[in-house]
Coordinates of C-alpha atoms in Angstrom, one line a residue:
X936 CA 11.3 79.7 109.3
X937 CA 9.3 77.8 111.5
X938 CA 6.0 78.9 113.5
X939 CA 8.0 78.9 116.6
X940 CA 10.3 81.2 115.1
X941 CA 7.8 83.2 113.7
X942 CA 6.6 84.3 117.2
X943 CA 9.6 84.6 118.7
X944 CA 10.2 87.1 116.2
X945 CA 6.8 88.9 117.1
X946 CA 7.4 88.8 120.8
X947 CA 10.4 90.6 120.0
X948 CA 8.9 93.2 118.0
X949 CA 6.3 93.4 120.6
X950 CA 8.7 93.7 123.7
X951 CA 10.2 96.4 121.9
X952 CA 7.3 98.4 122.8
X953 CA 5.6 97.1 125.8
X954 CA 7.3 96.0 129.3
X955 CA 8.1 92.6 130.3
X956 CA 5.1 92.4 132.5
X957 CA 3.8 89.5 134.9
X958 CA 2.0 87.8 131.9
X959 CA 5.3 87.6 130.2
X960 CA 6.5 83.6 131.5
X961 CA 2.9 82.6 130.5
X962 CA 2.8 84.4 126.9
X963 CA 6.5 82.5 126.7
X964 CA 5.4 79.6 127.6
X965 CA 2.5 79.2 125.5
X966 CA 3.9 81.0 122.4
X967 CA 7.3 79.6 122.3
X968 CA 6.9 76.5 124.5
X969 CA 9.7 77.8 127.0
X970 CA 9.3 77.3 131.0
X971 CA 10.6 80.5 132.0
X972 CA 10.5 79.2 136.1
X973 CA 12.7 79.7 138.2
X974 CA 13.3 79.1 142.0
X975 CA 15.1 80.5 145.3
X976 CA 14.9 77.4 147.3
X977 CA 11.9 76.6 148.1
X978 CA 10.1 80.2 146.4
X979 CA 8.9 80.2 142.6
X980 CA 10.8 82.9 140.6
X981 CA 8.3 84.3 137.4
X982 CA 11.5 83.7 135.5
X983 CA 15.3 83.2 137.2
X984 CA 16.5 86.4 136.5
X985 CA 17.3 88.8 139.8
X986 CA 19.8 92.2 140.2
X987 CA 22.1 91.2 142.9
X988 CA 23.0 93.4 145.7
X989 CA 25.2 96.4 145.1
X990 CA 24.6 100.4 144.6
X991 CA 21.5 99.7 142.5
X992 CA 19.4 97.9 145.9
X993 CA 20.1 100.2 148.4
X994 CA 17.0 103.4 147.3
X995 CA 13.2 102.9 147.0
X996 CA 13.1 103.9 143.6
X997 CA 15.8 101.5 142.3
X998 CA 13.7 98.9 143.6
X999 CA 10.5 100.5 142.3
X1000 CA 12.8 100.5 138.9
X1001 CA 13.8 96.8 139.1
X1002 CA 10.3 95.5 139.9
X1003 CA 8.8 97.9 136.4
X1004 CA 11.3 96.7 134.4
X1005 CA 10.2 92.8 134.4
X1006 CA 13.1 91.1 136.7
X1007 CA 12.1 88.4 139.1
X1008 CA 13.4 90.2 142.4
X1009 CA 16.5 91.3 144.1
X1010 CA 18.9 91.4 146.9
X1011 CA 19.4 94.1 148.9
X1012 CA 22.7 96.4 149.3
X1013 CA 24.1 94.3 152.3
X1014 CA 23.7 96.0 155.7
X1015 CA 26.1 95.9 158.4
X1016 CA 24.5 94.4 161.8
X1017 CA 24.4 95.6 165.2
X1018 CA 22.9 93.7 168.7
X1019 CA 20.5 95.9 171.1
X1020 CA 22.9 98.3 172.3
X1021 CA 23.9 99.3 169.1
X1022 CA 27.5 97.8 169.2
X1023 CA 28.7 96.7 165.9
X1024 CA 31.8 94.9 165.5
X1025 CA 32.1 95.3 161.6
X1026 CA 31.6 98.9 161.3
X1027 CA 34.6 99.2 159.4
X1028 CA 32.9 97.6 156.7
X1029 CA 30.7 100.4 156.3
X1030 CA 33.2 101.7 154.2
X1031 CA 31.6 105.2 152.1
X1032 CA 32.8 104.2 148.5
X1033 CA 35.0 106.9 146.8
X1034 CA 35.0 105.5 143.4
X1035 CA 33.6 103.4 141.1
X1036 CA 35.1 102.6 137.5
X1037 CA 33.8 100.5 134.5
X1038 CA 36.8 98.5 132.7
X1039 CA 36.6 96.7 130.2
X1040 CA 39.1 93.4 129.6
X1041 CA 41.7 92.8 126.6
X1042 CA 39.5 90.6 124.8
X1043 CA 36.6 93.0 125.0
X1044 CA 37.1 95.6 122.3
X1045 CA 33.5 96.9 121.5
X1046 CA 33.1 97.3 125.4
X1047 CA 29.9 94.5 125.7
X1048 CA 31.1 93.6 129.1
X1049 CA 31.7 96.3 131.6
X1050 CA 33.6 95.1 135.2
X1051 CA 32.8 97.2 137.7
X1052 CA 35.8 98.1 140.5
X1053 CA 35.4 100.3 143.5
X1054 CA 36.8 100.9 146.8
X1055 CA 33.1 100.5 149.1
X1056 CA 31.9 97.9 151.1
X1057 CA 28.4 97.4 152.6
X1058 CA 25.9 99.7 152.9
X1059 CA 27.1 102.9 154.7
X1060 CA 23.9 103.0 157.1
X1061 CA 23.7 102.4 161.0
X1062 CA 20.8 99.6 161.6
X1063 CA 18.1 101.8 162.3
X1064 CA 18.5 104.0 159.4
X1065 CA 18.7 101.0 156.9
X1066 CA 15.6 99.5 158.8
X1067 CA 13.7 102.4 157.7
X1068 CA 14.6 101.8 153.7
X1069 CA 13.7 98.1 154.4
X1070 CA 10.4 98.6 155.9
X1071 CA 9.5 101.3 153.1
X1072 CA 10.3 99.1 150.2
X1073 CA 9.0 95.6 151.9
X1074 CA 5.4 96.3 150.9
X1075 CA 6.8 96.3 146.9
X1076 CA 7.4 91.9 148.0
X1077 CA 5.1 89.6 146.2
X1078 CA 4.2 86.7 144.1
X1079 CA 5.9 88.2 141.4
X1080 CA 8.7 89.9 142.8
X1081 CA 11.1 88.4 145.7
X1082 CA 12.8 90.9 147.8
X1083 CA 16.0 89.4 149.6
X1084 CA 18.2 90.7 152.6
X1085 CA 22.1 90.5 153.0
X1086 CA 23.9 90.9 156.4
X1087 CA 26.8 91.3 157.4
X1088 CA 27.4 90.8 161.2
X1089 CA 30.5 89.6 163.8
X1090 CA 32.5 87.1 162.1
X1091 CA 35.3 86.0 165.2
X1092 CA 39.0 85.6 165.0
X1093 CA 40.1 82.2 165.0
X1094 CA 40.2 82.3 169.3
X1095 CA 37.1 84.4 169.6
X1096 CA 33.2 83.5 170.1
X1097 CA 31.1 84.3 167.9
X1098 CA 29.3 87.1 168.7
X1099 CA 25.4 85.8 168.3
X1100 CA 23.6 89.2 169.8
X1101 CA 25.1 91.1 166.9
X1102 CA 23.6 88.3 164.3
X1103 CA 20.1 87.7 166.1
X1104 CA 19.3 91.0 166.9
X1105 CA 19.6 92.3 163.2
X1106 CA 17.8 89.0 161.8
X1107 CA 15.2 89.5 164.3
X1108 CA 14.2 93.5 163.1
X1109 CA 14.3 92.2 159.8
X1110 CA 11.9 89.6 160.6
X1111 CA 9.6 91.5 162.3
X1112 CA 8.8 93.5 159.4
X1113 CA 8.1 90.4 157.3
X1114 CA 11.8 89.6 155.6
X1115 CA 12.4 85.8 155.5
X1116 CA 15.4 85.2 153.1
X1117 CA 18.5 86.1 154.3
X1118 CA 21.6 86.0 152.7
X1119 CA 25.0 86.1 154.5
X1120 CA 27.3 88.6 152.9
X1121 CA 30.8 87.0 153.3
X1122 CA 32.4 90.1 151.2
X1123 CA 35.1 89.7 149.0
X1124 CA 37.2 92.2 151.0
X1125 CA 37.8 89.6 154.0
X1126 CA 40.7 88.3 152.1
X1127 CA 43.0 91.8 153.3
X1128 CA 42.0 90.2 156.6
X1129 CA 44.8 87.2 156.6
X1130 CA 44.4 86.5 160.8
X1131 CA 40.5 86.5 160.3
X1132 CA 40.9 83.8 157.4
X1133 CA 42.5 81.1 158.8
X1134 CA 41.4 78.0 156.9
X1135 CA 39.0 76.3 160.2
X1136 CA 38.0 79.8 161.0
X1137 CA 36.5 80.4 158.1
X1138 CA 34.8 77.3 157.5
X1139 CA 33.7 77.4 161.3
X1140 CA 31.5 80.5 160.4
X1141 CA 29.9 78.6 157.3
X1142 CA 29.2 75.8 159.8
X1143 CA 27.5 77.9 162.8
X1144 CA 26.0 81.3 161.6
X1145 CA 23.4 80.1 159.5
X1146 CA 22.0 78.3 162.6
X1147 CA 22.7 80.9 164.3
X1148 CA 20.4 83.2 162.1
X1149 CA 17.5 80.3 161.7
X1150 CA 17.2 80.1 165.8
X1151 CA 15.8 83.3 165.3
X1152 CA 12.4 81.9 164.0
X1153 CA 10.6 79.8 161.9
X1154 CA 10.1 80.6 157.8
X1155 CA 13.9 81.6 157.7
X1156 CA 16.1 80.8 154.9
X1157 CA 19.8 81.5 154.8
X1158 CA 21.8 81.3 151.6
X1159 CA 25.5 81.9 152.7
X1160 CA 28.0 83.5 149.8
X1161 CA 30.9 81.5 148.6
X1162 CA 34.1 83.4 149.4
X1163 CA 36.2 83.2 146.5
X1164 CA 39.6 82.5 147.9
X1165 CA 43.4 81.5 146.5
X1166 CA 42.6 78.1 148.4
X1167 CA 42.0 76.1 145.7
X1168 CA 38.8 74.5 144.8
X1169 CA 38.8 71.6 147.8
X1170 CA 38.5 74.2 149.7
X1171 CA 35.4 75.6 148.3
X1172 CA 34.4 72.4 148.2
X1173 CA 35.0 72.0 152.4
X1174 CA 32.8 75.2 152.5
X1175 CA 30.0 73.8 150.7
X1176 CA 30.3 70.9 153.3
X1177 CA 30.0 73.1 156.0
X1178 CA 27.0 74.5 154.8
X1179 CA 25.5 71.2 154.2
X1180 CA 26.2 70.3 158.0
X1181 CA 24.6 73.7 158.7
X1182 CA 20.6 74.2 158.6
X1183 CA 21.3 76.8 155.5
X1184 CA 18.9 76.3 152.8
X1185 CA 21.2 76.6 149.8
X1186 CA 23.8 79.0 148.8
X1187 CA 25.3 81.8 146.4
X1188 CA 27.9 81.0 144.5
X1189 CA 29.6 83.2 144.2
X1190 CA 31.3 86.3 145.7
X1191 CA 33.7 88.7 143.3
X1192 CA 37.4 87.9 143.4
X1193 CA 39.7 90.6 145.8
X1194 CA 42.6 91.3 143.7
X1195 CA 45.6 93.1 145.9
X1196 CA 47.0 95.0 142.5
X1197 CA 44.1 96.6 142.3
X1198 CA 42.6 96.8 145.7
X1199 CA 39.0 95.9 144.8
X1200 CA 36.7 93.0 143.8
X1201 CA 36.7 91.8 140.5
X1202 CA 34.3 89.9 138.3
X1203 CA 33.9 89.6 134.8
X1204 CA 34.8 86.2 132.2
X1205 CA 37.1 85.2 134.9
X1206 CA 34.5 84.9 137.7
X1207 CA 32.0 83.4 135.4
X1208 CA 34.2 81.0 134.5
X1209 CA 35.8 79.9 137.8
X1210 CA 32.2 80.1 139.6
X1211 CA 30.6 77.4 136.7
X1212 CA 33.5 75.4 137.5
X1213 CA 32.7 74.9 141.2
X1214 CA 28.7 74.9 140.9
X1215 CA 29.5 71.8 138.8
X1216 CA 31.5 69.9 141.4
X1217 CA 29.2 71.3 144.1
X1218 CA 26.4 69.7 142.1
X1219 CA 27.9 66.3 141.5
X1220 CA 28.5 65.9 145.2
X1221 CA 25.5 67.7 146.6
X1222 CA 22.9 67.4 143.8
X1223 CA 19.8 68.4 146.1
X1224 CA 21.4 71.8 147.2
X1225 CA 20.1 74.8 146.2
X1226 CA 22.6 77.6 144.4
X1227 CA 21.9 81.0 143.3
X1228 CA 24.6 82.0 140.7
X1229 CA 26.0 85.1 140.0
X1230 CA 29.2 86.2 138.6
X1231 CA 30.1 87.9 135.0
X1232 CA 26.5 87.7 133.2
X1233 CA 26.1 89.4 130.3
X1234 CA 23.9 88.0 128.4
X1235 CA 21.4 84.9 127.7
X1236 CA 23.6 82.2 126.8
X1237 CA 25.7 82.9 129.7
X1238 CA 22.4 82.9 132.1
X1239 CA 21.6 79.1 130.6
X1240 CA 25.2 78.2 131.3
X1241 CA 24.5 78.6 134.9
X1242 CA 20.8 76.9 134.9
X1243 CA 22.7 74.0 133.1
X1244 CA 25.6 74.2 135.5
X1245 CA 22.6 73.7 138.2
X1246 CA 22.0 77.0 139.4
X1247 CA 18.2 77.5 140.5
X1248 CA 18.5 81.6 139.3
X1249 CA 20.8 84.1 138.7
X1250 CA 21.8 87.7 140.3
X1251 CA 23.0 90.6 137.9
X1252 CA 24.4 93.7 138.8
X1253 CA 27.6 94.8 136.8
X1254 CA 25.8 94.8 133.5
X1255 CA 23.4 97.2 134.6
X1256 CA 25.7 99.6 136.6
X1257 CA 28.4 99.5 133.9
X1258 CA 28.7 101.6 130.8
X1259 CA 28.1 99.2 128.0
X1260 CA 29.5 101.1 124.9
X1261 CA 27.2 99.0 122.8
X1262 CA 23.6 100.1 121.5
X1263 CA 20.8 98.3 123.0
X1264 CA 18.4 97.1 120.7
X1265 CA 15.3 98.4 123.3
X1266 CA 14.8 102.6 123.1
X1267 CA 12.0 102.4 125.4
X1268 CA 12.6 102.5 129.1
X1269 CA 15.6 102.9 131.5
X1270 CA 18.6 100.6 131.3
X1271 CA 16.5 98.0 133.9
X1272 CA 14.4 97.5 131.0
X1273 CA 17.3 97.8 127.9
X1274 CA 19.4 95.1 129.6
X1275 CA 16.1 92.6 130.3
X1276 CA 15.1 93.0 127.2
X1277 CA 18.8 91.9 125.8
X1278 CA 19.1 89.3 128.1
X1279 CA 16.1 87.3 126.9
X1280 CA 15.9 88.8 123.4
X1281 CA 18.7 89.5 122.0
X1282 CA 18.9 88.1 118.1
X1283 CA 22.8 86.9 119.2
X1284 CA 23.0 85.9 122.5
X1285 CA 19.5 86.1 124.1
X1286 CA 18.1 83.6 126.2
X1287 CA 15.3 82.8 123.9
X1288 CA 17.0 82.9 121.0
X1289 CA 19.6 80.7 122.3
X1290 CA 16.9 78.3 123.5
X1291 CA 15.3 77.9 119.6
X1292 CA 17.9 78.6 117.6
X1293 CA 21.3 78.3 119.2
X1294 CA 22.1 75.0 121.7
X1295 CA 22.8 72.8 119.1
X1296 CA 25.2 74.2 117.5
X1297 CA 26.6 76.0 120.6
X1298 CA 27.1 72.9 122.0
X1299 CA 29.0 71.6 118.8
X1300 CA 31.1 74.4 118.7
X1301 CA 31.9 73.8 122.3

């Protein structure tokens, strides 16, 4: 056993007991020799772990949580927009959530990977109400933690105009009280919606709404979500265009798969796997863009498959809302802390442990 191996076996021992604190990516970095940065276009992530958006962003004290536990930052529950009047055109996707269910797929017998299904949408709150969350919880924002907002707002049939108020309106509270990354929640649940996704429509709102949102003001950064569509991947490909013609900053790649037979979003080894497939193309054609991945991580090796696929950081949600059947290692702490922990030190599959012991002969294997 080398020295290097040494410490990351005391780190471990020590993390057991102590939180992953804001000296943790310089104690890595000088221990084990690791560069735990990570980036959100043109932000500096502590390390390029974030919870994605979803039932566990959408209270102060899951965000008081998240920020305790050691992650990076995270992305609000989406809200639906509205313009001055209070019109809203996708109310509908304010859909109250009546379930939610943790499978498990064939292949995953001890239960290590929990999918998440449910019947919601975005978050269930008029504008107002969700400004007054956002405004409570902005102040936790910081060097050290990145807080990012999704919307949702009026996304036109293929002969309608896009409704701007609705977009610049809800951009323009959130900038007022100091938000500046916005991501544009294209959900998963658009697919029921076959007149709204014609092929030119949807790549027409790619094209124009992240302008639309960046007229609002300066220090704005959009990061549109990749629909995951039965398209095929030039068509992904002819959104990532799009967004390139666009003034978006980057994007998130990508959004949960709709399956009809079971009426909800799916993720899991199947989104992991098709999303890594299309951040490499997107990255061979458009190396300088930036992409936030998400999509089926569970654990460390799968969060350096995205970085090496080119993915900046990456956003985790179903692992920590999911019942995972398996022990974690950590005792200490809520399941924030348990699954950070495992992500990074896992004697498997953890980050670190993949980074000193691991690539090589993952990469054989491979």
């Amino acid at each position: 056993m080398n020295t290097v191996e040494k410490k990351l076996q005391e780190l471990r021992k020590y993390y057991l007991e102590n939180p992953i604190d804001e000296k943790f990516p310089e104690i890595i970095k000088t221990e084990l020799g690791i560069d735990l940065k990570g980036k959100y276009g043109k932000f500096i992530l502590k390390h390029p772990v974030l919870v994605a958006p979803g039932q566990l962003t959408r209270e102060r004290n899951q965000i008081e949580r998240i920020k305790k536990a050691g992650f990076s930052g995270c992305v609000l529950k989406s809200v639906v927009g509205e313009d001055e009047n209070g019109n809203c055109s996708m109310i509908d996707y304010r859909k109250k959530m009546t379930y939610l269910k943790t499978v498990y797929e064939g292949f995953d017998k001890k239960g290590s990977f929990p999918v998440i299904v449910w019947n919601g949408r975005a978050d269930t709150r008029n504008l107002n109400d969700y400004l007054k969350f956002a405004r409570d919880i902005f102040n936790f924002s910081d060097n050290n933690f990145l807080i990012i907002t999704s919307i949702l707002c009026h996304l036109p049939f293929p002969e309608e105009e896009i409704k701007k108020e609705e977009w610049i309106y809800t951009t323009r509270r959130f900038f007022e009280i100091g938000y500046r990354i916005f991501e544009i929640d294209f959900c998963p649940g658009l697919k029921n919606e076959k007149r709204l996704m014609e092929r030119e429509n949807v790549l027409r709102w790619y094209r124009e709404i992240p302008d639309i949102i960046k007229s609002v003001g300066d220090e704005i950064y959009v990061f549109p979500k990749m629909l995951n569509l039965d398209y095929g991947i030039d068509f992904q490909m002819k959104i990532v265009e799009e967004i390139t013609k666009s003034k978006a900053d980057g994007i998130v790649i990508g959004n949960r798969i709709f399956k009809e037979e079971i009426k909800s979003a799916w993720g899991g080894k199947e989104l992991r796997e098709r999303n890594l497939e299309i951040i490499k193309e997107v990255k061979k054609t458009f190396p300088y863009i930036s992409i936030s991945g998400t999509g089926g991580i569970y654990t460390g090796r799968h969060i350096w498959e995205y970085l090496n696929a080119g993915v900046e950081n990456v956003q985790i949600l179903s692992y920590i809302l999911g019942k995972v059947k398996k022990e974690f290692i950590k005792k200490k702490g809520d399941k924030f802390e348990k699954v950070l922990y495992e992500l990074f030190f896992s004697p498997e599959d953890g980050f670190l442990t993949y980074q000193i012991y691991k690539r090589k002969s993952f990469c054989q294997s491979e």
